[in-house]
Coordinates of C-alpha atoms in Angstrom, one line a residue:
X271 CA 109.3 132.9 98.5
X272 CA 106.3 133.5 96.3
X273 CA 108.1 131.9 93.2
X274 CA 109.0 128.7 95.9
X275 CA 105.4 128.1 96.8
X276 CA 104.2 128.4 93.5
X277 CA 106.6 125.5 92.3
X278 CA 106.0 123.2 94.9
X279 CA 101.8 124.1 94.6
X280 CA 101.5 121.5 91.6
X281 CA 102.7 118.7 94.1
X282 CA 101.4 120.1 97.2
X283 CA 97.6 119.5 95.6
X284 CA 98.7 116.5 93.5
X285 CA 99.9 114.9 97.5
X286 CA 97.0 116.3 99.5
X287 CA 94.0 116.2 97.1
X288 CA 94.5 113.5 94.6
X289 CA 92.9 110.0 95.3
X290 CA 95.5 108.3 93.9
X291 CA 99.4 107.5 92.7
X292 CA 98.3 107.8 88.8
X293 CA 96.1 110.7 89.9
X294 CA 99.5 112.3 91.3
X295 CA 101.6 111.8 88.8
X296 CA 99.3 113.0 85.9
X297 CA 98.9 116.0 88.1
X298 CA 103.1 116.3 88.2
X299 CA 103.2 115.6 84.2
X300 CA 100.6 118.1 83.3
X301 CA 102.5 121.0 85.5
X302 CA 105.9 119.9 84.0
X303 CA 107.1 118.3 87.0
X304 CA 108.9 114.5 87.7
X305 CA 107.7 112.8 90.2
X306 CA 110.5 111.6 92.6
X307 CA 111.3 108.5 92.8
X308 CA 111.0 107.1 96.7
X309 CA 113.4 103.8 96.9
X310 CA 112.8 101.2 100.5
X311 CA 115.9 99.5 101.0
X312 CA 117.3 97.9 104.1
X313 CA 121.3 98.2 105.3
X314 CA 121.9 95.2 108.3
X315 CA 123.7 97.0 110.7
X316 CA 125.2 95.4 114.5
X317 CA 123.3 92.3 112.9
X318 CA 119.5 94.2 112.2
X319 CA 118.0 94.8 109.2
X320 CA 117.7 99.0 109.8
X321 CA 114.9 100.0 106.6
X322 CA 114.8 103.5 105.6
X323 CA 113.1 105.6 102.4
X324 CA 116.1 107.6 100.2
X325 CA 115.2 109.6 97.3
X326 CA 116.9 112.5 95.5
X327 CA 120.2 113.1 93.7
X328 CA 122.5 111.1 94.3
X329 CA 125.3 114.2 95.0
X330 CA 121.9 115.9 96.3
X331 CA 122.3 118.0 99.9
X332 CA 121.5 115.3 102.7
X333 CA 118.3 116.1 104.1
X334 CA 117.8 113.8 107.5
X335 CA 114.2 112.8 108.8
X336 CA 114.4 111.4 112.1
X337 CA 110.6 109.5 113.1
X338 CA 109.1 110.4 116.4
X339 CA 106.9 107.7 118.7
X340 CA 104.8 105.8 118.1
X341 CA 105.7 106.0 114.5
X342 CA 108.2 105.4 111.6
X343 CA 109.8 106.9 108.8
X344 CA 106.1 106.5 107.0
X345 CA 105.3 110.1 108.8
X346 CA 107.1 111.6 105.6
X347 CA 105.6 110.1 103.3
X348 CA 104.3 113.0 102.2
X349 CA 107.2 115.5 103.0
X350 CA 109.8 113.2 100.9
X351 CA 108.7 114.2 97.5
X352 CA 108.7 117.8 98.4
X353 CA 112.0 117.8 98.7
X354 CA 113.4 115.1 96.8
X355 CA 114.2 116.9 93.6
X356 CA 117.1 118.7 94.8
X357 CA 118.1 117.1 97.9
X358 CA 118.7 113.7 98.9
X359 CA 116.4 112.5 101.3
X360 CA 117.6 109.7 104.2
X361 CA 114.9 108.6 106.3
X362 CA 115.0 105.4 108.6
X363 CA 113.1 103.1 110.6
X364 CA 114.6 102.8 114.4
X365 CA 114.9 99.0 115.3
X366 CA 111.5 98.3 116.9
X367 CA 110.0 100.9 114.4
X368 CA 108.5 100.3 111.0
X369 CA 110.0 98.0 108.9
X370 CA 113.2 97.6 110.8
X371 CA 114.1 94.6 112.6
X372 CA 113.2 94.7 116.2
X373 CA 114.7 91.9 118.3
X374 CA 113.7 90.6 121.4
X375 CA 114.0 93.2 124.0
X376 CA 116.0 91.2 126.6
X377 CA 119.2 90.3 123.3
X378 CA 119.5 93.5 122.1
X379 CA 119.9 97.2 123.4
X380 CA 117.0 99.3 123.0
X381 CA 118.5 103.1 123.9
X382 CA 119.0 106.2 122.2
X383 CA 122.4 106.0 122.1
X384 CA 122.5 102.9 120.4
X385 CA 119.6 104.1 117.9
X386 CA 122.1 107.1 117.3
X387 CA 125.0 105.1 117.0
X388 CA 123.4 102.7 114.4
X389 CA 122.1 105.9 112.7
X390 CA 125.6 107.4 112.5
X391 CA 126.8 103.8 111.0
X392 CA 123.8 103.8 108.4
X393 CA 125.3 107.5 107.5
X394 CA 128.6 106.4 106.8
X395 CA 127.2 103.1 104.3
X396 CA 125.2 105.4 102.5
X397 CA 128.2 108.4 102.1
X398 CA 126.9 110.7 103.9
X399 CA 129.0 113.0 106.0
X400 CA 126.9 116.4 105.8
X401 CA 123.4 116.7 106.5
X402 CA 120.3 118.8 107.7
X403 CA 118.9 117.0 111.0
X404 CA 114.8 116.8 111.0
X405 CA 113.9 116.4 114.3
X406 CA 110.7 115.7 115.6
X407 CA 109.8 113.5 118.9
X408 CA 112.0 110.7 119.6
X409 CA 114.2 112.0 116.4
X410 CA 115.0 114.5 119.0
X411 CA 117.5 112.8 121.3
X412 CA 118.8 110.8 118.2
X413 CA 119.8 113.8 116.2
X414 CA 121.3 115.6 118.6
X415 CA 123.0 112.8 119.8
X416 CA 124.5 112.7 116.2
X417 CA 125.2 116.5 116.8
X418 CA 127.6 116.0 119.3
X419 CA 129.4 112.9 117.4
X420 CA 129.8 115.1 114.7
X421 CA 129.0 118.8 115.2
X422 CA 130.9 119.5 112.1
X423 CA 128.6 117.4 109.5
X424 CA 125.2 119.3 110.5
X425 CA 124.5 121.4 108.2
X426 CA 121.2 122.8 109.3
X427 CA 118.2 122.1 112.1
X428 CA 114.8 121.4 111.4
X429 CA 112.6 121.3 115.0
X430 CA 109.0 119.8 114.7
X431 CA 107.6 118.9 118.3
X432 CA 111.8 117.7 119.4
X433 CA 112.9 118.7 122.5
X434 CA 115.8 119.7 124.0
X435 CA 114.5 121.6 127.6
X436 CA 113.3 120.8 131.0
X437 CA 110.5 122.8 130.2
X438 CA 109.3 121.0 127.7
X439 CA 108.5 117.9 129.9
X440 CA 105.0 118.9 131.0
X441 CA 102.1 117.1 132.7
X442 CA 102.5 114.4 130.2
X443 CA 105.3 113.4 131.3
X444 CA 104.5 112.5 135.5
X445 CA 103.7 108.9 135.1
X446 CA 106.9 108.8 132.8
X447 CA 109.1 110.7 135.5
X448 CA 107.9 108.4 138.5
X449 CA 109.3 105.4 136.3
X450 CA 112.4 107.2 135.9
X451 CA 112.4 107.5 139.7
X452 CA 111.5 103.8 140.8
X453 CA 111.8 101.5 138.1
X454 CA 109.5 98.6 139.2
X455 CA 107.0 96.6 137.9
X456 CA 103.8 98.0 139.2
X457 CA 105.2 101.7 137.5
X458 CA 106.7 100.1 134.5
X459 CA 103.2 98.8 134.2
X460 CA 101.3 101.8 134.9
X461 CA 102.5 103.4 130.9
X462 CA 100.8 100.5 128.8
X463 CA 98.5 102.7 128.1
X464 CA 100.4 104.8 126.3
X465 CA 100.5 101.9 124.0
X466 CA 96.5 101.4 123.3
X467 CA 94.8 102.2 120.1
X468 CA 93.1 105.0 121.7
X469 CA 96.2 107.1 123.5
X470 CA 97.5 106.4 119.4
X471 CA 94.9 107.7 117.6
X472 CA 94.9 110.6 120.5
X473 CA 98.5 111.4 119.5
X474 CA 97.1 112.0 115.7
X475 CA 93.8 114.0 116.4
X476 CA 94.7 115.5 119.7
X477 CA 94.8 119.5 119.1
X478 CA 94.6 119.4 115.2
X479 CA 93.0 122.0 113.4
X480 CA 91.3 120.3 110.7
X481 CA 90.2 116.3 111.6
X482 CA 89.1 115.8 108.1
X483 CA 93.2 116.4 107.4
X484 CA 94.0 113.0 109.3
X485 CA 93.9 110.0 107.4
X486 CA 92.8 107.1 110.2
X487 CA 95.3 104.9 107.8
X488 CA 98.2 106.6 110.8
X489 CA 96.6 104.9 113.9
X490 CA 96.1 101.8 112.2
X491 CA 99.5 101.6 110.8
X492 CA 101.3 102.5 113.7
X493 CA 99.5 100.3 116.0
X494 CA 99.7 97.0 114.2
X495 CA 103.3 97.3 114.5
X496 CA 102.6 98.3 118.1
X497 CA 100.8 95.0 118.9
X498 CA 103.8 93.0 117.2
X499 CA 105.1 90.3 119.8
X500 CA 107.0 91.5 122.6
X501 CA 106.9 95.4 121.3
X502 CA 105.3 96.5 124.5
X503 CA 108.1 95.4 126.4
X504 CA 110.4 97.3 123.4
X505 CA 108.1 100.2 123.8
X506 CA 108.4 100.5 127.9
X507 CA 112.6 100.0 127.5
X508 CA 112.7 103.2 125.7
X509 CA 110.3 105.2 127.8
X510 CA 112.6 104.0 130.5
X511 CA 115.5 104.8 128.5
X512 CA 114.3 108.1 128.2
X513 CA 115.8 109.4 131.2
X514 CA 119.4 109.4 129.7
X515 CA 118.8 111.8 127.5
X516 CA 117.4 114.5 129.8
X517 CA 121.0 114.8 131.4
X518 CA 122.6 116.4 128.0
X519 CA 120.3 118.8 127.5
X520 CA 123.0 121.2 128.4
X521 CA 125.2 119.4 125.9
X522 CA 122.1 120.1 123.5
X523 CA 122.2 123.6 124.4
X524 CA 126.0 124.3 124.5
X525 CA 126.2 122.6 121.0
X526 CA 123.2 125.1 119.9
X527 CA 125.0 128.4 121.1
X528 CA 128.5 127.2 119.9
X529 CA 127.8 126.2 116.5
X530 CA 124.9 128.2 116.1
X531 CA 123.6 125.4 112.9
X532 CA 121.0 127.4 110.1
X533 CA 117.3 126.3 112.5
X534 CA 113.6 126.3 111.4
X535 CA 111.6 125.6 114.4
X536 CA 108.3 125.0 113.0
X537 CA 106.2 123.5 115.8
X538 CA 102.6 121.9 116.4
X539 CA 101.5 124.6 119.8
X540 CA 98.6 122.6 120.9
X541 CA 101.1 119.1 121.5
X542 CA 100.4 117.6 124.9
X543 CA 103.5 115.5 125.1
X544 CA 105.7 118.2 124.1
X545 CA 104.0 121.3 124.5
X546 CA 104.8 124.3 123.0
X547 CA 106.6 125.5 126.2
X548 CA 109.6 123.7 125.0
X549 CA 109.8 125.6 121.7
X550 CA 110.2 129.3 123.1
X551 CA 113.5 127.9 124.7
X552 CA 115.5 127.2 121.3
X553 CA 115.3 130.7 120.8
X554 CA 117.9 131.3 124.1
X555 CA 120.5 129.5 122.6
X556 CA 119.6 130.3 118.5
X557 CA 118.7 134.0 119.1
X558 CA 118.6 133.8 114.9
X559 CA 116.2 130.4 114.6
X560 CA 113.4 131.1 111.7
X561 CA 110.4 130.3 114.5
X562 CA 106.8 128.9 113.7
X563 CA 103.9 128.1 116.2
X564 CA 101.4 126.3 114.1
X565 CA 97.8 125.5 115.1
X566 CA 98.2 122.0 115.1
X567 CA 98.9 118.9 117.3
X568 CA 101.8 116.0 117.9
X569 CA 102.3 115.2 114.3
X570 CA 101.5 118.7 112.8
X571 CA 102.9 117.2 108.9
X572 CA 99.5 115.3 108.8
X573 CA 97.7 118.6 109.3
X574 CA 99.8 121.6 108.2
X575 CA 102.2 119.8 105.5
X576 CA 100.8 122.7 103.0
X577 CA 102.1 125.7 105.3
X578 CA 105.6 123.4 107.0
X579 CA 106.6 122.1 103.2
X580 CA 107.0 125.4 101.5
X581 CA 108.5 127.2 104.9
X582 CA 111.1 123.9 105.2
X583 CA 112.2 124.1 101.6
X584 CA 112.3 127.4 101.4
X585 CA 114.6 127.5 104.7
X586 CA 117.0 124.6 103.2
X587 CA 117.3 126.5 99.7
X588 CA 118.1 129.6 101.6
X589 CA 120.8 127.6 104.4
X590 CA 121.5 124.2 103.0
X591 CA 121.2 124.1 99.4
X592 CA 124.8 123.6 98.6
X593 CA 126.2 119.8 98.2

């Protein structure tokens, strides 16, 4: 462990402390190590252009980050070249999301099982049929969606803020739930604020140890994308769509104790919107899951990435290091 840390600490400080991409890599040259190369293609897929990041070897382990809400695969920008010398790294956009394509919302079908589906169909382009899931937020349902497609192809669970419990839909959650309930305009109408600048800059700050961590370049990226035409209506489809995925949490769970997948749960405790409350459970159905509360908020990578990089790697070299 102490050997792993030490390797990845000449990245680790060139990622978090140097101003710059020359600044990075001359940090990387000087401590012997190549700087991985992050490639930003697109694959059209059910007609939409679907971006994602890839970097790695080619015949690399399949490492899988799954983006959360209100965000994109640009929420591992920083974890990608941590792991990207030994493993390939696959990390999309979700149509509506980043640099994907997001069509109207009334021509085209904004739901998690579509997102997984088109996930699944980006896998097979890019050849790969094994993979650790990284699952955090919205990745959640997504992933294990995938899971029970394939249950065969996952090699190994990574859990950041993802859930897969009743109990993790706290308080949060109510003005969600009583959309679920009554789908009509005055409730569907009532959650736009959940698209604001300030209830997105609240899911980045909100609970983090360290502010001075948090670059404000997260808010302002996500919510320019936020405020692209006819994303609210996007935005409020999926919250709607939300509801379907509550319903297989049992299929979550059975999947969990049945194949019993290699899991790190490594998990932001002070997260309003999923609370630490739906951590503990994972460890019902994986008795054996590697378990980590962190003192940090939603998106716990922009606060703790130098305590969840070397504890992720060091998990996938120990569970999922073999092609």
């Amino acid at each position: 462990m102490i050997r792993m840390v030490l390797a990845l600490a000449p990245v680790l400080f060139s990622l978090l402390g140097a101003p710059n991409a020359s600044a990075q890599q001359s940090a990387a040259a000087v401590a012997g190590r190549p700087v991985p190369v992050v490639h930003y293609r697109y694959e059209t897929i059910d007609g939409v252009k679907v971006f994602y990041r890839e970097a790695g070897p080619a015949n690399g382990p399949v490492v899988l980050l799954l983006h959360g809400f209100p965000t994109s695969s640009h929420m591992f920008r920083n974890l990608i070249p941590l792991l990207a010398d030994k493993y390939r790294v696959i990390a999309p956009d979700y149509p509506g999301f980043g640099q994907s394509d997001a069509p109207e919302h009334t021509r085209f079908d904004y739901s998690f099982a579509h997102f997984a589906d088109m996930i699944d169909t980006l896998l097979q382009e890019l050849g790969a049929t094994r993979y650790a899931l990284y699952l955090m937020d919205y990745g959640a349902p997504v992933g294990y969606r995938l899971a029970l497609k394939h249950p065969e192809r996952v090699s190994a669970l990574i859990v950041q803020n993802g859930n897969a419990y009743e109990e993790g839909l706290q308080d949060f959650w109510d003005p969600i739930k009583a959309y679920w309930a009554a789908n009509t305009p005055a409730n569907r109408k009532a959650l736009l604020g959940l698209l604001t600048p300030a209830t997105t800059k609240f899911q980045y700050t909100d609970g983090m140890g360290d502010l001075s961590r948090i670059s404000p370049d997260n808010w302002v990226h996500d919510q320019a994308l936020l405020d692209r035409p006819d994303n609210n209506e996007i935005q409020l489809d999926l919250f709607y769509d939300y509801r379907t995925n509550v319903p297989l949490y049992p299929q979550f769970q059975e999947f969990f104790r049945k194949r019993r997948p290699p899991t790190i749960i490594v998990w932001g405790k002070n997260d309003k919107i999923f609370p630490a409350e739906g951590a503990h459970p994972y460890l019902r159905d994986l008795p054996d899951a590697e378990f980590h509360l962190l003192d940090s908020g939603h998106f716990a990578l922009e606060d703790r990435l130098a305590e969840m990089a070397p504890l992720i790697r060091d998990f996938l070299d120990r569970k999922a290091g073999s092609p």
